[in-house]
Coordinates of C-alpha atoms in Angstrom, one line a residue:
Chain A
M1 CA 32.9 245.0 138.9
D2 CA 29.3 245.4 139.6
T3 CA 26.9 244.9 136.8
A4 CA 25.3 248.3 137.4
F5 CA 28.5 249.9 136.3
S6 CA 29.0 247.6 133.4
A7 CA 25.4 248.3 132.2
S8 CA 25.9 252.0 132.7
L9 CA 28.7 252.0 130.3
D10 CA 26.3 251.0 127.5
A11 CA 25.9 254.7 127.2
G12 CA 29.3 254.7 125.5
L13 CA 33.0 255.6 125.6
S14 CA 34.1 257.7 122.7
G15 CA 36.0 260.8 121.8
A16 CA 33.0 262.8 123.0
T17 CA 33.1 261.3 126.5
R18 CA 33.8 264.0 129.1
V19 CA 36.7 263.0 131.4
Y20 CA 37.1 263.4 135.2
H21 CA 40.3 262.4 137.0
I22 CA 40.8 261.1 140.5
V23 CA 44.3 262.1 141.5
G24 CA 46.3 260.6 144.4
D25 CA 49.5 258.9 145.5
P26 CA 49.1 256.0 145.6
I27 CA 45.9 255.6 143.5
A28 CA 45.6 251.8 142.9
Q29 CA 43.5 251.3 146.0
V30 CA 40.7 253.7 145.2
K31 CA 37.3 252.3 144.2
S32 CA 35.6 255.5 143.1
P33 CA 36.3 255.4 139.3
A34 CA 33.6 252.7 138.8
G35 CA 31.2 254.1 141.4
V36 CA 31.3 257.8 140.5
T37 CA 31.3 256.9 136.7
A38 CA 28.1 254.8 137.3
A39 CA 26.5 257.6 139.3
M40 CA 27.3 260.2 136.6
R41 CA 26.0 257.9 133.8
A42 CA 22.8 257.3 135.9
R43 CA 22.3 261.0 135.5
G44 CA 22.6 260.9 131.8
S45 CA 26.1 262.2 131.5
D46 CA 28.5 260.7 128.9
A47 CA 31.4 260.9 131.4
I48 CA 34.1 258.7 132.9
V49 CA 36.3 258.9 136.0
I50 CA 39.8 257.6 135.5
P51 CA 42.7 257.3 138.0
A52 CA 45.7 259.6 137.9
H53 CA 48.8 258.6 139.9
V54 CA 50.8 261.7 140.6
A55 CA 53.5 262.3 143.2
P56 CA 53.4 265.5 145.3
A57 CA 56.5 266.9 143.5
D58 CA 54.7 266.5 140.2
L59 CA 51.3 268.0 141.2
A60 CA 51.8 271.4 139.6
T61 CA 52.9 269.8 136.3
Y62 CA 50.0 267.4 136.4
F63 CA 47.5 270.3 137.0
A64 CA 48.9 272.3 134.2
G65 CA 48.4 269.4 131.9
A66 CA 44.9 268.7 133.2
T67 CA 44.0 272.3 132.8
A68 CA 45.2 272.3 129.2
T69 CA 43.1 269.2 128.4
R70 CA 39.8 270.7 127.3
N71 CA 37.6 267.7 127.8
V72 CA 38.7 267.2 131.4
D73 CA 35.8 268.8 133.3
G74 CA 36.8 268.0 136.8
V75 CA 39.3 266.5 139.2
I76 CA 38.5 264.5 142.4
V77 CA 41.4 264.8 144.8
T78 CA 42.5 262.2 147.3
V79 CA 45.4 261.6 149.7
P80 CA 47.9 263.3 149.9
H81 CA 46.8 266.2 147.6
K82 CA 43.7 267.6 149.3
F83 CA 45.5 270.6 150.9
A84 CA 47.9 271.3 148.0
A85 CA 45.0 271.2 145.5
T86 CA 43.8 274.5 146.8
E87 CA 46.9 276.2 145.2
F88 CA 45.5 275.3 141.8
C89 CA 42.0 276.7 142.5
K90 CA 41.1 280.2 141.4
S91 CA 38.0 280.0 143.6
L92 CA 36.8 277.8 146.6
T93 CA 33.5 277.0 148.2
D94 CA 33.1 278.5 151.7
E95 CA 33.7 275.0 153.2
A96 CA 36.9 274.5 151.2
A97 CA 38.2 277.9 152.1
F98 CA 37.5 277.2 155.8
L99 CA 39.3 273.9 155.6
G100 CA 42.1 275.0 153.4
A101 CA 41.5 271.8 151.4
A102 CA 39.6 270.7 148.3
N103 CA 38.7 267.2 147.2
M104 CA 36.7 268.1 144.1
L105 CA 37.5 270.6 141.4
K106 CA 35.3 271.8 138.5
R107 CA 35.8 274.4 135.8
N108 CA 35.0 278.0 136.2
A109 CA 33.7 279.7 133.0
D110 CA 37.2 280.8 132.2
G111 CA 38.6 277.3 132.4
S112 CA 40.2 277.8 135.8
W113 CA 39.3 275.6 138.8
H114 CA 36.7 275.9 141.5
G115 CA 37.4 273.7 144.5
G116 CA 35.0 272.2 147.0
T117 CA 34.9 269.5 149.7
S118 CA 32.4 266.8 150.3
D119 CA 33.1 265.0 153.6
G120 CA 31.0 267.3 155.7
V121 CA 28.0 267.7 153.4
G122 CA 28.2 263.9 152.9
M123 CA 27.8 263.2 156.7
V124 CA 25.1 265.7 157.1
A125 CA 23.2 264.4 154.1
A126 CA 23.5 260.8 155.5
L127 CA 22.2 262.0 158.9
R128 CA 19.2 263.7 157.2
A129 CA 18.6 260.5 155.2
A130 CA 18.4 258.7 158.6
G131 CA 15.7 261.1 159.7
C132 CA 17.8 263.6 161.6
R133 CA 17.0 267.3 161.4
P134 CA 20.2 269.1 162.6
E135 CA 18.6 272.6 163.0
G136 CA 18.6 273.7 166.6
K137 CA 20.1 270.4 167.9
R138 CA 22.9 269.8 170.3
A139 CA 25.8 268.0 168.5
S140 CA 28.9 266.3 169.7
L141 CA 31.9 265.7 167.5
I142 CA 34.8 263.3 168.3
G143 CA 37.9 264.1 166.2
A144 CA 39.2 267.5 165.0
G145 CA 41.3 266.3 162.0
G146 CA 40.5 266.7 158.3
A147 CA 37.2 264.7 158.4
G148 CA 36.2 266.2 161.8
S149 CA 36.8 269.7 160.6
A150 CA 34.7 269.2 157.5
I151 CA 31.8 267.6 159.5
G152 CA 32.0 270.3 162.2
F153 CA 31.7 273.0 159.5
S154 CA 28.8 271.3 157.9
L155 CA 26.9 270.7 161.2
V156 CA 27.4 274.4 162.1
E157 CA 26.3 275.4 158.6
A158 CA 23.3 273.1 158.9
G159 CA 22.1 275.1 162.0
V160 CA 22.9 273.0 165.1
A161 CA 22.4 275.1 168.2
S162 CA 25.6 273.9 169.7
L163 CA 28.6 271.7 168.9
A164 CA 31.0 270.2 171.4
I165 CA 34.3 269.0 170.0
R166 CA 36.7 266.5 171.6
D167 CA 40.1 265.3 170.3
F168 CA 43.3 264.1 172.0
D169 CA 45.1 267.1 170.4
A170 CA 44.0 270.0 172.6
A171 CA 45.6 272.6 170.4
R172 CA 43.8 271.7 167.2
T173 CA 40.6 271.1 169.1
G174 CA 40.7 274.6 170.5
A175 CA 41.7 276.1 167.2
L176 CA 38.8 274.4 165.4
A177 CA 36.3 275.3 168.0
S178 CA 37.4 278.9 167.9
R179 CA 37.2 279.1 164.1
L180 CA 33.8 277.4 163.9
A181 CA 32.5 279.7 166.7
G182 CA 33.8 282.6 164.6
L183 CA 31.3 281.6 161.8
G184 CA 28.6 283.0 164.2
H185 CA 26.0 280.3 163.6
G186 CA 25.9 278.6 167.0
A187 CA 27.8 277.8 170.2
V188 CA 30.9 275.8 169.7
T189 CA 32.8 274.4 172.7
V190 CA 35.6 272.0 173.6
S191 CA 34.5 269.0 175.6
D192 CA 36.3 266.1 177.2
D193 CA 35.6 262.4 177.6
T194 CA 34.1 263.0 181.1
D195 CA 31.3 265.0 179.5
P196 CA 28.1 263.4 180.9
Q197 CA 25.8 265.3 178.7
S198 CA 23.4 263.6 176.3
Y199 CA 23.4 265.0 172.7
D200 CA 20.9 264.8 169.9
I201 CA 23.7 264.1 167.4
V202 CA 27.0 262.3 168.0
V203 CA 29.6 261.8 165.2
N204 CA 32.8 259.9 165.5
A205 CA 35.3 261.5 163.0
S206 CA 38.3 259.8 164.7
P207 CA 40.0 256.6 163.8
A208 CA 38.7 254.8 166.9
G209 CA 37.1 251.6 165.9
M210 CA 39.4 250.8 163.0
R211 CA 41.5 248.3 165.0
P212 CA 40.1 245.5 167.1
G213 CA 40.3 246.5 170.8
D214 CA 40.1 250.3 170.2
P215 CA 38.2 251.9 173.0
L216 CA 34.8 253.3 172.0
P217 CA 35.0 256.9 171.0
L218 CA 32.6 257.9 173.9
D219 CA 30.7 256.4 176.8
V220 CA 27.6 255.0 175.1
S221 CA 25.6 255.2 178.3
T222 CA 25.2 258.9 177.5
L223 CA 23.3 258.0 174.3
A224 CA 19.5 258.3 174.3
P225 CA 17.4 256.3 171.9
T226 CA 16.6 259.6 170.2
T227 CA 20.3 260.4 169.6
F228 CA 21.5 260.2 166.0
V229 CA 24.9 258.5 165.8
G230 CA 27.4 258.7 162.9
D231 CA 30.8 257.2 162.3
V232 CA 33.3 257.9 159.5
V233 CA 35.1 254.6 159.9
T234 CA 34.5 252.2 156.9
K235 CA 36.7 249.3 157.9
P236 CA 35.1 247.4 159.6
P237 CA 31.8 248.3 157.9
L238 CA 30.0 247.9 161.2
T239 CA 32.1 249.4 164.1
P240 CA 31.6 248.5 167.7
F241 CA 30.5 252.1 168.3
I242 CA 27.7 251.8 165.8
E243 CA 26.7 248.4 167.1
A244 CA 26.6 249.8 170.7
A245 CA 24.5 252.8 169.5
R246 CA 22.0 250.5 167.7
A247 CA 21.8 248.3 170.9
R248 CA 20.6 251.5 172.7
G249 CA 18.0 252.1 170.0
C250 CA 19.7 254.9 168.2
Q251 CA 19.4 255.7 164.5
T252 CA 22.8 255.4 163.0
V253 CA 25.0 256.4 159.9
T254 CA 27.9 254.1 159.1
G255 CA 31.0 255.2 157.3
T256 CA 29.8 253.4 154.2
Q257 CA 26.5 255.2 154.3
M258 CA 28.3 258.5 154.7
F259 CA 30.6 257.8 151.8
E260 CA 27.7 256.9 149.6
R261 CA 26.5 260.5 150.3
V262 CA 30.0 261.9 149.8
C263 CA 30.0 260.2 146.3
E264 CA 26.6 261.8 145.6
A265 CA 27.9 265.2 146.8
I266 CA 30.9 264.9 144.4
V267 CA 28.7 264.0 141.5
E268 CA 26.3 266.8 142.3
F269 CA 29.1 269.3 142.5
L270 CA 30.9 268.2 139.4
L271 CA 27.8 268.0 137.2
E272 CA 25.8 271.0 138.3
D273 CA 26.2 274.2 136.2
Chain B
M1 CA 28.1 251.0 122.0
D2 CA 28.7 247.5 121.0
T3 CA 28.0 244.8 123.6
A4 CA 31.5 243.4 123.1
F5 CA 33.0 246.6 124.6
S6 CA 30.5 246.7 127.4
A7 CA 31.2 243.1 128.2
S8 CA 34.9 243.6 128.1
L9 CA 34.6 246.3 130.8
D10 CA 33.4 243.6 133.2
A11 CA 37.1 243.2 133.8
G12 CA 36.8 246.5 135.8
L13 CA 37.5 250.1 136.1
S14 CA 39.3 251.1 139.3
G15 CA 42.3 252.9 140.7
A16 CA 44.5 250.1 139.5
T17 CA 43.4 250.5 135.8
R18 CA 46.2 251.5 133.5
V19 CA 45.4 254.6 131.4
Y20 CA 46.1 255.4 127.8
H21 CA 45.2 258.7 126.2
I22 CA 44.2 259.5 122.6
V23 CA 45.2 263.1 122.0
G24 CA 43.9 265.3 119.2
D25 CA 42.2 268.6 118.3
P26 CA 39.3 268.1 117.8
I27 CA 38.8 264.8 119.6
A28 CA 35.0 264.2 119.8
Q29 CA 34.8 262.4 116.5
V30 CA 37.3 259.6 117.3
K31 CA 35.9 256.1 117.8
S32 CA 39.0 254.4 119.0
P33 CA 38.5 254.7 122.8
A34 CA 35.9 252.0 122.8
G35 CA 37.6 249.8 120.2
V36 CA 41.1 249.9 121.5
T37 CA 40.0 249.5 125.1
A38 CA 38.0 246.4 124.1
A39 CA 41.1 245.0 122.2
M40 CA 43.4 245.6 125.2
R41 CA 40.9 244.0 127.6
A42 CA 40.5 241.0 125.2
R43 CA 44.3 240.5 125.8
G44 CA 43.7 240.5 129.6
S45 CA 44.9 244.0 130.3
D46 CA 43.1 246.1 132.9
A47 CA 43.4 249.2 130.7
I48 CA 41.3 252.0 129.3
V49 CA 41.7 254.5 126.5
I50 CA 40.3 257.9 127.1
P51 CA 40.1 261.0 124.9
A52 CA 42.3 264.1 125.5
H53 CA 41.4 267.3 123.7
V54 CA 44.5 269.4 123.5
A55 CA 45.2 272.4 121.2
P56 CA 48.6 272.6 119.4
A57 CA 49.7 275.5 121.6
D58 CA 49.1 273.4 124.7
L59 CA 50.8 270.2 123.5
A60 CA 54.0 270.6 125.5
T61 CA 52.1 271.4 128.7
Y62 CA 49.8 268.4 128.1
F63 CA 52.8 266.0 127.5
A64 CA 54.5 267.2 130.7
G65 CA 51.4 266.4 132.7
A66 CA 50.9 263.0 131.0
T67 CA 54.5 262.1 131.6
A68 CA 54.1 263.0 135.3
T69 CA 51.0 260.8 135.6
R70 CA 52.6 257.5 136.5
N71 CA 49.6 255.3 135.5
V72 CA 49.5 256.7 132.0
D73 CA 51.3 254.0 130.1
G74 CA 50.8 255.3 126.5
V75 CA 49.4 257.9 124.3
I76 CA 47.8 257.5 120.9
V77 CA 48.2 260.6 118.8
T78 CA 45.9 261.8 116.1
V79 CA 45.4 264.9 113.9
P80 CA 47.0 267.5 114.1
H81 CA 49.7 266.3 116.6
K82 CA 51.4 263.3 114.8
F83 CA 54.4 265.4 113.7
A84 CA 54.8 267.5 116.8
A85 CA 54.5 264.4 119.0
T86 CA 58.0 263.3 117.9
E87 CA 59.4 266.3 119.9
F88 CA 58.3 264.6 123.1
C89 CA 59.8 261.2 122.3
K90 CA 63.3 260.2 123.5
S91 CA 63.4 257.4 121.0
L92 CA 61.5 256.4 117.8
T93 CA 60.9 253.3 115.7
D94 CA 62.7 253.3 112.4
E95 CA 59.4 254.0 110.6
A96 CA 58.6 256.9 112.9
A97 CA 62.1 258.3 112.5
F98 CA 61.7 258.0 108.7
L99 CA 58.3 259.7 108.7
G100 CA 59.2 262.3 111.3
A101 CA 55.8 261.4 112.9
A102 CA 54.4 259.3 115.7
N103 CA 50.9 258.1 116.3
M104 CA 51.6 255.9 119.3
L105 CA 53.9 256.5 122.3
K106 CA 54.8 254.1 125.1
R107 CA 57.1 254.4 128.1
N108 CA 60.8 253.6 128.0
A109 CA 62.2 252.1 131.2
D110 CA 63.2 255.5 132.4
G111 CA 59.6 256.9 132.0
S112 CA 60.4 258.8 128.7
W113 CA 58.5 258.2 125.5
H114 CA 59.2 255.8 122.6
G115 CA 57.2 256.7 119.5
G116 CA 56.0 254.6 116.6
T117 CA 53.6 254.7 113.7
S118 CA 51.0 252.1 112.7
D119 CA 49.5 253.1 109.3
G120 CA 52.1 251.3 107.2
V121 CA 52.3 248.2 109.2
G122 CA 48.5 248.1 109.4
M123 CA 48.1 248.1 105.6
V124 CA 50.8 245.5 105.1
A125 CA 49.2 243.3 107.8
A126 CA 45.8 243.7 106.1
L127 CA 47.4 242.7 102.7
R128 CA 49.0 239.7 104.3
A129 CA 45.7 238.7 105.9
A130 CA 44.1 238.9 102.4
G131 CA 46.7 236.4 101.2
C132 CA 49.3 238.7 99.8
R133 CA 53.0 237.9 100.2
P134 CA 54.8 241.2 99.5
E135 CA 58.3 239.8 99.3
G136 CA 59.7 240.2 95.8
K137 CA 56.5 241.7 94.4
R138 CA 56.0 244.8 92.1
A139 CA 54.0 247.4 94.0
S140 CA 52.3 250.6 93.1
L141 CA 51.4 253.4 95.5
I142 CA 49.1 256.3 94.7
G143 CA 49.5 259.1 97.2
A144 CA 52.8 260.4 98.8
G145 CA 51.3 262.2 101.8
G146 CA 51.4 261.0 105.4
A147 CA 49.5 257.7 104.9
G148 CA 51.3 257.1 101.6
S149 CA 54.7 257.6 103.1
A150 CA 54.0 255.2 105.9
I151 CA 52.6 252.5 103.6
G152 CA 55.5 253.0 101.2
F153 CA 58.0 252.6 104.0
S154 CA 56.3 249.4 105.2
L155 CA 56.0 247.9 101.7
V156 CA 59.7 248.5 101.1
E157 CA 60.6 247.1 104.6
A158 CA 58.4 244.1 103.8
G159 CA 60.6 243.3 100.8
V160 CA 58.8 244.3 97.6
A161 CA 61.1 244.1 94.6
S162 CA 60.0 247.5 93.3
L163 CA 57.7 250.4 94.3
A164 CA 56.3 252.9 91.8
I165 CA 54.9 256.0 93.5
R166 CA 52.4 258.5 91.9
D167 CA 51.1 261.8 93.4
F168 CA 49.9 265.1 91.9
D169 CA 52.7 266.8 93.9
A170 CA 55.8 266.0 91.9
A171 CA 58.2 267.4 94.5
R172 CA 57.0 265.3 97.4
T173 CA 56.7 262.3 95.2
G174 CA 60.3 262.6 94.1
A175 CA 61.5 263.2 97.6
L176 CA 59.7 260.2 99.0
A177 CA 60.9 258.0 96.2
S178 CA 64.5 259.1 96.7
R179 CA 64.3 258.6 100.5
L180 CA 62.7 255.2 100.2
A181 CA 65.3 254.1 97.6
G182 CA 68.0 255.3 100.0
L183 CA 66.8 252.5 102.4
G184 CA 68.5 250.1 100.0
H185 CA 65.8 247.4 100.0
G186 CA 64.4 247.6 96.5
A187 CA 63.9 249.8 93.4
V188 CA 61.7 252.8 94.1
T189 CA 60.5 254.9 91.2
V190 CA 58.2 257.7 90.3
S191 CA 55.4 256.8 87.9
D192 CA 52.5 258.7 86.3
D193 CA 49.0 257.9 85.4
T194 CA 49.8 256.8 81.9
D195 CA 51.8 253.9 83.4
P196 CA 50.5 250.8 81.5
Q197 CA 52.3 248.3 83.7
S198 CA 50.5 245.7 85.7
Y199 CA 51.4 245.4 89.4
D200 CA 51.1 242.7 92.0
I201 CA 50.1 245.1 94.7
V202 CA 48.3 248.5 94.2
V203 CA 47.5 250.7 97.1
N204 CA 45.5 253.9 97.1
A205 CA 46.7 256.2 99.8
S206 CA 45.2 259.3 98.3
P207 CA 41.8 260.9 99.1
A208 CA 40.4 259.8 95.8
G209 CA 37.1 258.1 96.3
M210 CA 35.9 260.1 99.4
R211 CA 33.6 262.3 97.3
P212 CA 31.0 261.1 94.8
G213 CA 32.3 261.6 91.3
D214 CA 36.0 261.4 92.2
P215 CA 38.0 259.8 89.4
L216 CA 39.4 256.4 90.2
P217 CA 42.9 256.6 91.5
L218 CA 44.2 254.5 88.5
D219 CA 43.1 252.8 85.3
V220 CA 41.6 249.6 86.6
S221 CA 42.1 247.9 83.2
T222 CA 45.7 247.5 84.3
L223 CA 44.6 245.3 87.2
A224 CA 45.0 241.5 86.9
P225 CA 42.9 239.1 88.9
T226 CA 46.1 238.2 90.8
T227 CA 46.7 241.9 91.8
F228 CA 46.1 242.7 95.5
V229 CA 44.4 246.1 95.8
G230 CA 44.3 248.2 99.0
D231 CA 42.5 251.5 99.8
V232 CA 43.0 253.8 102.8
V233 CA 39.6 255.5 102.3
T234 CA 37.1 254.6 105.0
K235 CA 34.1 256.8 104.0
P236 CA 32.4 255.3 102.0
P237 CA 33.3 251.9 103.4
L238 CA 33.2 250.4 99.9
T239 CA 34.9 252.8 97.4
P240 CA 34.3 252.7 93.7
F241 CA 38.0 251.7 93.3
I242 CA 37.6 248.6 95.5
E243 CA 34.3 247.8 93.8
A244 CA 36.0 248.0 90.4
A245 CA 39.0 245.9 91.6
R246 CA 36.6 243.2 92.9
A247 CA 34.8 243.2 89.6
R248 CA 38.1 242.3 88.0
G249 CA 38.6 239.4 90.4
C250 CA 41.2 241.1 92.7
Q251 CA 41.6 240.4 96.4
T252 CA 41.1 243.7 98.2
V253 CA 41.7 245.5 101.5
T254 CA 39.3 248.2 102.3
G255 CA 40.1 251.2 104.5
T256 CA 38.1 249.7 107.3
Q257 CA 40.0 246.4 107.1
M258 CA 43.3 248.4 107.1
F259 CA 42.2 250.4 110.2
E260 CA 41.3 247.2 112.1
R261 CA 44.9 246.1 111.6
V262 CA 46.1 249.6 112.5
C263 CA 44.2 249.2 115.8
E264 CA 45.8 245.8 116.3
A265 CA 49.2 247.3 115.6
I266 CA 48.6 250.0 118.2
V267 CA 47.5 247.5 120.8
E268 CA 50.5 245.3 120.0
F269 CA 52.9 248.2 120.3
L270 CA 51.4 249.7 123.5
L271 CA 51.1 246.4 125.4
E272 CA 54.3 244.6 124.4
D273 CA 57.3 244.9 126.7

C-alpha cells in the first residue's frame, strides 16, 4: 500500500469511524478501498471504505442490511450491480436517472438512498483539468455503452454545441443519440468511421486499445493539435490512441487520469451535505 | 491512533481484504476496531474490523445482510446484542451454549455462523499469564451476571476444585451455582460476604470499584500473599481492590489485562480454522 494511505489512517479507526462499502461480484480486484479512504481522510473525514462481496441474487438482502446499519453512510457500486442498484434508491441524480444506473449511493435525510454516477463527470472534470472548455465545442464520442452513455450525458450537460456518437451497435447508438438530443442542450448525431470532420473534443469510451493490435478507435489524421483527446482505457496506462494523439500535438486525458477524477467525484458526492 | 496500528495497515486495504464487523448499539465508544485489526494483521491476516451500528429491532435484517456478504468472515458482538446474537448462530461453543450468549461469530463451512464467548477464557488466560494454575484450586467469584457467569464457567472448565459464588441477587447466584455444579467438574457453592475462608483465586466480576467510594468487593484481610486476584473493572485502570490486593502481596490481573486476553481470544477464535 502507498504510504499516503497508511499515513492518512493515523486519523484513526474506531467505533466512531463512518463506514462506506464498495459492493461488487467479484470484489477482490478493486483498488479503491485504499484510494477513496485516503481521499476522504485527506478531507478530514474519519471514514473508511471496505469491500463487500455480494452475489446478484443476494443484493436486496445486502442492501436491507446496509440500510439498517446506521454508521454506513454510503455505498460505492461496481460490476455487476450498477443497474440493479437503482432499485434500492429512493432518489437519483439526473445523470443516474438518465442512465438507469448508479455507482454511488448516499443517505437521504430519512435514511433512504440517493444514487448518482461518476464516470461522465469524471471524464469532463479531467478534460477541464487538461485545459479544455467544453462549452460550445464540437465533440465526438466513440462507444455508446455504459461509460459512453455517461460521458455523452456529461458532455451535453457541460454545454457542447454538438456531439457525434459512433458505435458498432447501430441500435444502441441511435437510441443514445436520440435520448441525448431529447435533453435539448445541443445537436446530437450518429456518425460513422468515415467521418472526415475534425472535432474539438474526441473521447474513446470503447474497449479499443485494451488488446495489442486493436485498431485505433478513429483515424488520427482527423485530429488537430487543438483537439482534446480522452480515453477510458486504463490497461495499458498509455494506449496507442493517446500516444498517436500526443504525436499530433493534442492535449490528452488517459483512463488513469479520468479515474482519478472519478474517484474525486465519488468522494465529493459521498461527503457533501 | 497508536503507531503500531498504523504500521500494521501497511499490509494493505483493498478489495481482497477480509472483513470483520463489531456490532452494537451504540457503537461509537468501542476501541476494538483498531486493536483487533492490529492483532489480526500481526498474525499475517489481510483483515480489518469495522464498526456496525445496529438497533435491536434491526438485528435480524443486519445479520441477513452480513451473512450474504461473502467477504465478511466474522462478527464481534457487543452490548446489547450478545444474547440475541445466539439466534443467528447455527452452532455454539459449549461456553456460549451455557451462557446463552455469544460475543464472537465465525463462519461454518456452509456459511452459517458459529458463536463463542471470550470473557471467561480471557480472564483465565490472564490468570495463567500471571502465574496461576487453576487446576485443583479453591476459587471465589464475586458477581453472577454476564461476566461472572462466563468467568465461573471458565474457572470450572479449567479444573478448580471448588468455586464459591457471591452476588447481591440470591436467585441468580443460586441458579448459576446449580448450573455450574451440574457440569460435574467440581464443587460449586453459594457464599456470602461473611465468608472467612481464604481462597487461592478471587475474581471480582461485579461493578464494585467503578465509582469512587464503592465498598471493596470483599474483605481483603482474607487474602493471602499466594492468592491470585482478578478484577473485570477497567475504569479506573487500577481499582482500590487491586491496589489492596497488591498491598497484601498478591499477584493480580486488572480489567485491562483481562481484556487484552479477551482480545487475543477473539482473534484466536476468528482466525483459527
